[in-house]
XYZ file of N, CA and C in Angstrom:
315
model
N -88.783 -21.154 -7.341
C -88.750 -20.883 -8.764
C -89.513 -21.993 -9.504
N -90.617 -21.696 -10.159
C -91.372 -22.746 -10.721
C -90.823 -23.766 -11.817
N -90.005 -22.871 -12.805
C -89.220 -23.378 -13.574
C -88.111 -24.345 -13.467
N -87.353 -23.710 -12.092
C -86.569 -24.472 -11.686
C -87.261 -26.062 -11.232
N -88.476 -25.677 -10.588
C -89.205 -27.672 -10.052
C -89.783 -28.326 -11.272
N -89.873 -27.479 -12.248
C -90.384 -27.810 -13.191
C -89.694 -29.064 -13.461
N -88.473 -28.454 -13.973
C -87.123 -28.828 -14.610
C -86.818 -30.350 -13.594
N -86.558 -30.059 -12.579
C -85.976 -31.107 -11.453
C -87.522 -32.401 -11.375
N -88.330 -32.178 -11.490
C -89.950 -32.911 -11.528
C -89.135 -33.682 -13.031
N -88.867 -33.160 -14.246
C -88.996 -33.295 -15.389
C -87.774 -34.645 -15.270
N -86.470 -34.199 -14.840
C -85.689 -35.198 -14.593
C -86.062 -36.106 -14.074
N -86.760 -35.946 -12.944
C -86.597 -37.119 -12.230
C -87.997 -38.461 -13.232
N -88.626 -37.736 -13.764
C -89.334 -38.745 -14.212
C -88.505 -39.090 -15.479
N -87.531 -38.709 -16.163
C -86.496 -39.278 -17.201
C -85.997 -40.369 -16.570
N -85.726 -40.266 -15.027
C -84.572 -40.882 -14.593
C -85.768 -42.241 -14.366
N -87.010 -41.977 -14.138
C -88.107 -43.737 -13.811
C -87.475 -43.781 -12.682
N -88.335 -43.268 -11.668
C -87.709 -43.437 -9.999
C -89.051 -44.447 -9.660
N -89.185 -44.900 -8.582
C -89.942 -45.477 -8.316
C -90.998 -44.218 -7.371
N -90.600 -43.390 -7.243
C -91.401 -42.392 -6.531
C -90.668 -41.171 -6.135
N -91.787 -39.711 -6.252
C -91.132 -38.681 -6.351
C -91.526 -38.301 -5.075
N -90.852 -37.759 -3.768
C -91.423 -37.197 -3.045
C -91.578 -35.474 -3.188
N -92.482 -35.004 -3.051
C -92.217 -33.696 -3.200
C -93.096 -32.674 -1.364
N -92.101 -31.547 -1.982
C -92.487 -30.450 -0.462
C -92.857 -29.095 -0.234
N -94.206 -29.329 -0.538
C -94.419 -27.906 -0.653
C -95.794 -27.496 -1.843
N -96.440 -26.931 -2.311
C -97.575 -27.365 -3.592
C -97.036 -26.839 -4.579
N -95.408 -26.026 -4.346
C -95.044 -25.693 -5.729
C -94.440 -26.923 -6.723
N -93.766 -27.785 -5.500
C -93.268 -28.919 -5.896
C -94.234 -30.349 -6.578
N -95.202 -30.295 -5.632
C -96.137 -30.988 -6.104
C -96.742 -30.831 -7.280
N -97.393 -29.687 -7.302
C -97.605 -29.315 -9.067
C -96.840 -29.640 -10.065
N -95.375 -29.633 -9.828
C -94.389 -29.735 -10.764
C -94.128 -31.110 -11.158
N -94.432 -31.663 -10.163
C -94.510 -33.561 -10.110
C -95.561 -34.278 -10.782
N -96.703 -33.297 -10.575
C -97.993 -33.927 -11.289
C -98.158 -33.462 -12.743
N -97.509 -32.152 -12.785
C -97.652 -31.995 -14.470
C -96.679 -32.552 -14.943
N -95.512 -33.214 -14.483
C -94.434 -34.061 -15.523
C -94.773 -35.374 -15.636
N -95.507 -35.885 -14.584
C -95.534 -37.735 -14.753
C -97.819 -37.871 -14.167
N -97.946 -38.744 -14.520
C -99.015 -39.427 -14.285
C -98.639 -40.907 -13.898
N -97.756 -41.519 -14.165
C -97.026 -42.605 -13.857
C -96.077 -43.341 -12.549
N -95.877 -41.828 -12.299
C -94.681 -41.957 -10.945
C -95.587 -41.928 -10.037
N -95.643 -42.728 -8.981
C -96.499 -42.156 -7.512
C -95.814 -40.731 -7.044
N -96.306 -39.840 -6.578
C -95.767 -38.358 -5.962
C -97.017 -38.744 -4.733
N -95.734 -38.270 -3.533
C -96.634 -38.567 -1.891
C -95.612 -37.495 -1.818
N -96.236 -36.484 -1.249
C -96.353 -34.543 -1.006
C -96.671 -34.538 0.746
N -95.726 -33.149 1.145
C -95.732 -33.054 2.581
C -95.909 -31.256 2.234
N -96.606 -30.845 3.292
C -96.527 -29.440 3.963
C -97.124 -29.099 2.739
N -98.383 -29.278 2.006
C -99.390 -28.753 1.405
C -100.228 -28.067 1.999
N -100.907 -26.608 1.548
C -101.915 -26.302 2.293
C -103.530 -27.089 1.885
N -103.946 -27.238 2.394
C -105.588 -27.940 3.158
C -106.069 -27.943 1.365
N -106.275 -26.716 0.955
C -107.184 -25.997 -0.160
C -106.629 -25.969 -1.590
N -105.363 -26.505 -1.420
C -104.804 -25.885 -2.619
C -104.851 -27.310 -3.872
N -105.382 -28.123 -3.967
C -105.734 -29.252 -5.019
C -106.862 -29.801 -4.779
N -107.454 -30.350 -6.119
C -108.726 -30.876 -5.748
C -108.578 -32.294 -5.705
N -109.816 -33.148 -5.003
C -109.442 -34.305 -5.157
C -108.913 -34.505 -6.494
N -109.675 -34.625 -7.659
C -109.143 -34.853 -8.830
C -108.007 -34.685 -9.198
N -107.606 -33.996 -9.038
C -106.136 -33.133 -9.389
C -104.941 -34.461 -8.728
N -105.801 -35.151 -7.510
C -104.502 -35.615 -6.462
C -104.681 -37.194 -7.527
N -104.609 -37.555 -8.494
C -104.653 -39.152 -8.826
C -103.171 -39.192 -8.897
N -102.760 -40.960 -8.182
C -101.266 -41.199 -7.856
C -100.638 -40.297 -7.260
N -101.228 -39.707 -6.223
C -100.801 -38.795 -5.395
C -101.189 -39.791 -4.207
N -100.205 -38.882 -2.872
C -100.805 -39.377 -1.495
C -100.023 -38.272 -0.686
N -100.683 -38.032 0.473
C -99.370 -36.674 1.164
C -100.121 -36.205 2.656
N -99.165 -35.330 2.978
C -99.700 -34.626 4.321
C -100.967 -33.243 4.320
N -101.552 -33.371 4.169
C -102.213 -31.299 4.142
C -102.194 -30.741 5.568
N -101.807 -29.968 5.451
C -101.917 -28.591 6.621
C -102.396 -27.693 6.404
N -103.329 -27.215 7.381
C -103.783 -25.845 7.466
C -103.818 -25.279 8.763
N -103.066 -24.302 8.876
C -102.402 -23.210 9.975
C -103.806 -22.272 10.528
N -104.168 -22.447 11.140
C -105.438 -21.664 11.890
C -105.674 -20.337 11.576
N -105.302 -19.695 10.763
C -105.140 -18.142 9.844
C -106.072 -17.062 11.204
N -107.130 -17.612 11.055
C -108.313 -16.471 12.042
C -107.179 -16.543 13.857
N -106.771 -17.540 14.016
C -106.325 -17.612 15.070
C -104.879 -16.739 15.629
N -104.292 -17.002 14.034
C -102.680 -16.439 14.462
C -102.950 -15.109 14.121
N -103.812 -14.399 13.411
C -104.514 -12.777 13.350
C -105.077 -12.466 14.348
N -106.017 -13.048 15.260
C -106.686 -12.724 16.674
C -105.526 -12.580 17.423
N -104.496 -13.672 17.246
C -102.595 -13.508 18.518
C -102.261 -12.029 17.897
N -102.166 -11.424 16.997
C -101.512 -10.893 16.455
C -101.908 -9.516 16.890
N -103.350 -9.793 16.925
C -103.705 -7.963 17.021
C -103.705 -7.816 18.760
N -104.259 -8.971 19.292
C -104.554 -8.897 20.518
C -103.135 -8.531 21.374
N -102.277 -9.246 21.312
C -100.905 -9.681 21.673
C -99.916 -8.591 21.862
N -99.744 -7.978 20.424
C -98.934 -7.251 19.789
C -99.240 -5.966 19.373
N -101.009 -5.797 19.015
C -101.508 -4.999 19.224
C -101.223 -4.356 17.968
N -100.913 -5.176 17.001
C -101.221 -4.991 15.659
C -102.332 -3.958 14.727
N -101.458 -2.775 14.296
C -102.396 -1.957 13.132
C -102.279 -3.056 11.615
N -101.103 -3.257 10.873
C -100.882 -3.227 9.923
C -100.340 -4.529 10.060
N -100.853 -5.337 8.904
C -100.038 -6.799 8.763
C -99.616 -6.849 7.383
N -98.299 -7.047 7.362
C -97.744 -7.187 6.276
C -97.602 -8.771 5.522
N -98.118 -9.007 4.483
C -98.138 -10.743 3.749
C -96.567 -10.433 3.050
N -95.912 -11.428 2.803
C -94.881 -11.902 1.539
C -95.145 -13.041 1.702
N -95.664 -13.461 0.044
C -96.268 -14.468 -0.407
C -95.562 -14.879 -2.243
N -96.283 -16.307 -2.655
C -95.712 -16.339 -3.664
C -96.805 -16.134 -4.844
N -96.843 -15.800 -5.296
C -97.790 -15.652 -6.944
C -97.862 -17.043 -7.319
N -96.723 -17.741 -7.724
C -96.514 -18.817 -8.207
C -97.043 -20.220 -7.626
N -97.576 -19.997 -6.108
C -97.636 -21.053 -5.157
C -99.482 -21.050 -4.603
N -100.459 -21.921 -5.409
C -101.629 -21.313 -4.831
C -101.836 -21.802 -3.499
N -101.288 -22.218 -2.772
C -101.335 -22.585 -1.160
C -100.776 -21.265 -0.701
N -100.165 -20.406 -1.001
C -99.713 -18.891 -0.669
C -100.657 -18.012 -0.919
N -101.660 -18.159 -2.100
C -102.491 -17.506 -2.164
C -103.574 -18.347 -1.727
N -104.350 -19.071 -1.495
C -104.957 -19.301 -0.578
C -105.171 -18.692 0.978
N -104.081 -18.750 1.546
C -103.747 -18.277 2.688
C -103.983 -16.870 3.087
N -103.361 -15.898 1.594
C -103.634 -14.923 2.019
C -104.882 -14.144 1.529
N -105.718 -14.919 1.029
C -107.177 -14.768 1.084
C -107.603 -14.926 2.771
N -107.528 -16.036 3.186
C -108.227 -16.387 4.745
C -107.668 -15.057 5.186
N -105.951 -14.602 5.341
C -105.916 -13.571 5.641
C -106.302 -12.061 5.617
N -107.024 -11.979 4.466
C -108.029 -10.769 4.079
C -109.028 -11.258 4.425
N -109.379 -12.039 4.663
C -111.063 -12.223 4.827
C -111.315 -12.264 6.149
N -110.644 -12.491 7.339
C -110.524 -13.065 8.784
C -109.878 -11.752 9.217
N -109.487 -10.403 8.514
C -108.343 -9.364 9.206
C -109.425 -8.126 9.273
């Protein structure tokens, strides 16, 4: 819920932490639009989803999941017609992803 990290991002920079960790790029977003001040160091981001710019007083992990690879397991394997996405609107590392996934399927 965006609102909801919004909100919890928003506190925690009331509260002057010495650092926000956040998990995930919904969280991260939510960290970077409440403070410029707080360091935020972010885990389990996808690869694509911020630009350098975007990352100042940032530091974190990026991942990117081999998309062409786990679709080649998928059809080959399983023998896959139809792949179904549930994804988030709200999360552009979700949509990211399921671009590679239309584009690689």
């Amino acid at each position: 819920d965006p609102i909801a990290m919004k909100n919890a991002a928003r506190k925690l920079a009331a509260f002057d932490v010495d650092v926000i960790l956040a998990y995930g790029a919904g969280a991260t977003q939510a960290a970077m639009e409440e403070t410029s001040q707080i360091p935020i160091i972010f885990a389990a981001v996808y690869e694509e989803t911020f630009s350098a710019s975007q990352l100042k007083n940032t530091s974190g992990v990026c991942s990117k999941l081999p998309i062409s690879s786990l679709v080649r397991y998928l059809n080959t394997a399983l023998n896959t017609k139809q792949l179904a996405v549930i994804y988030s609107v709200h999360e552009k590392d979700t949509i990211a992803q399921l671009k590679e996934i239309k584009r690689v399927s």
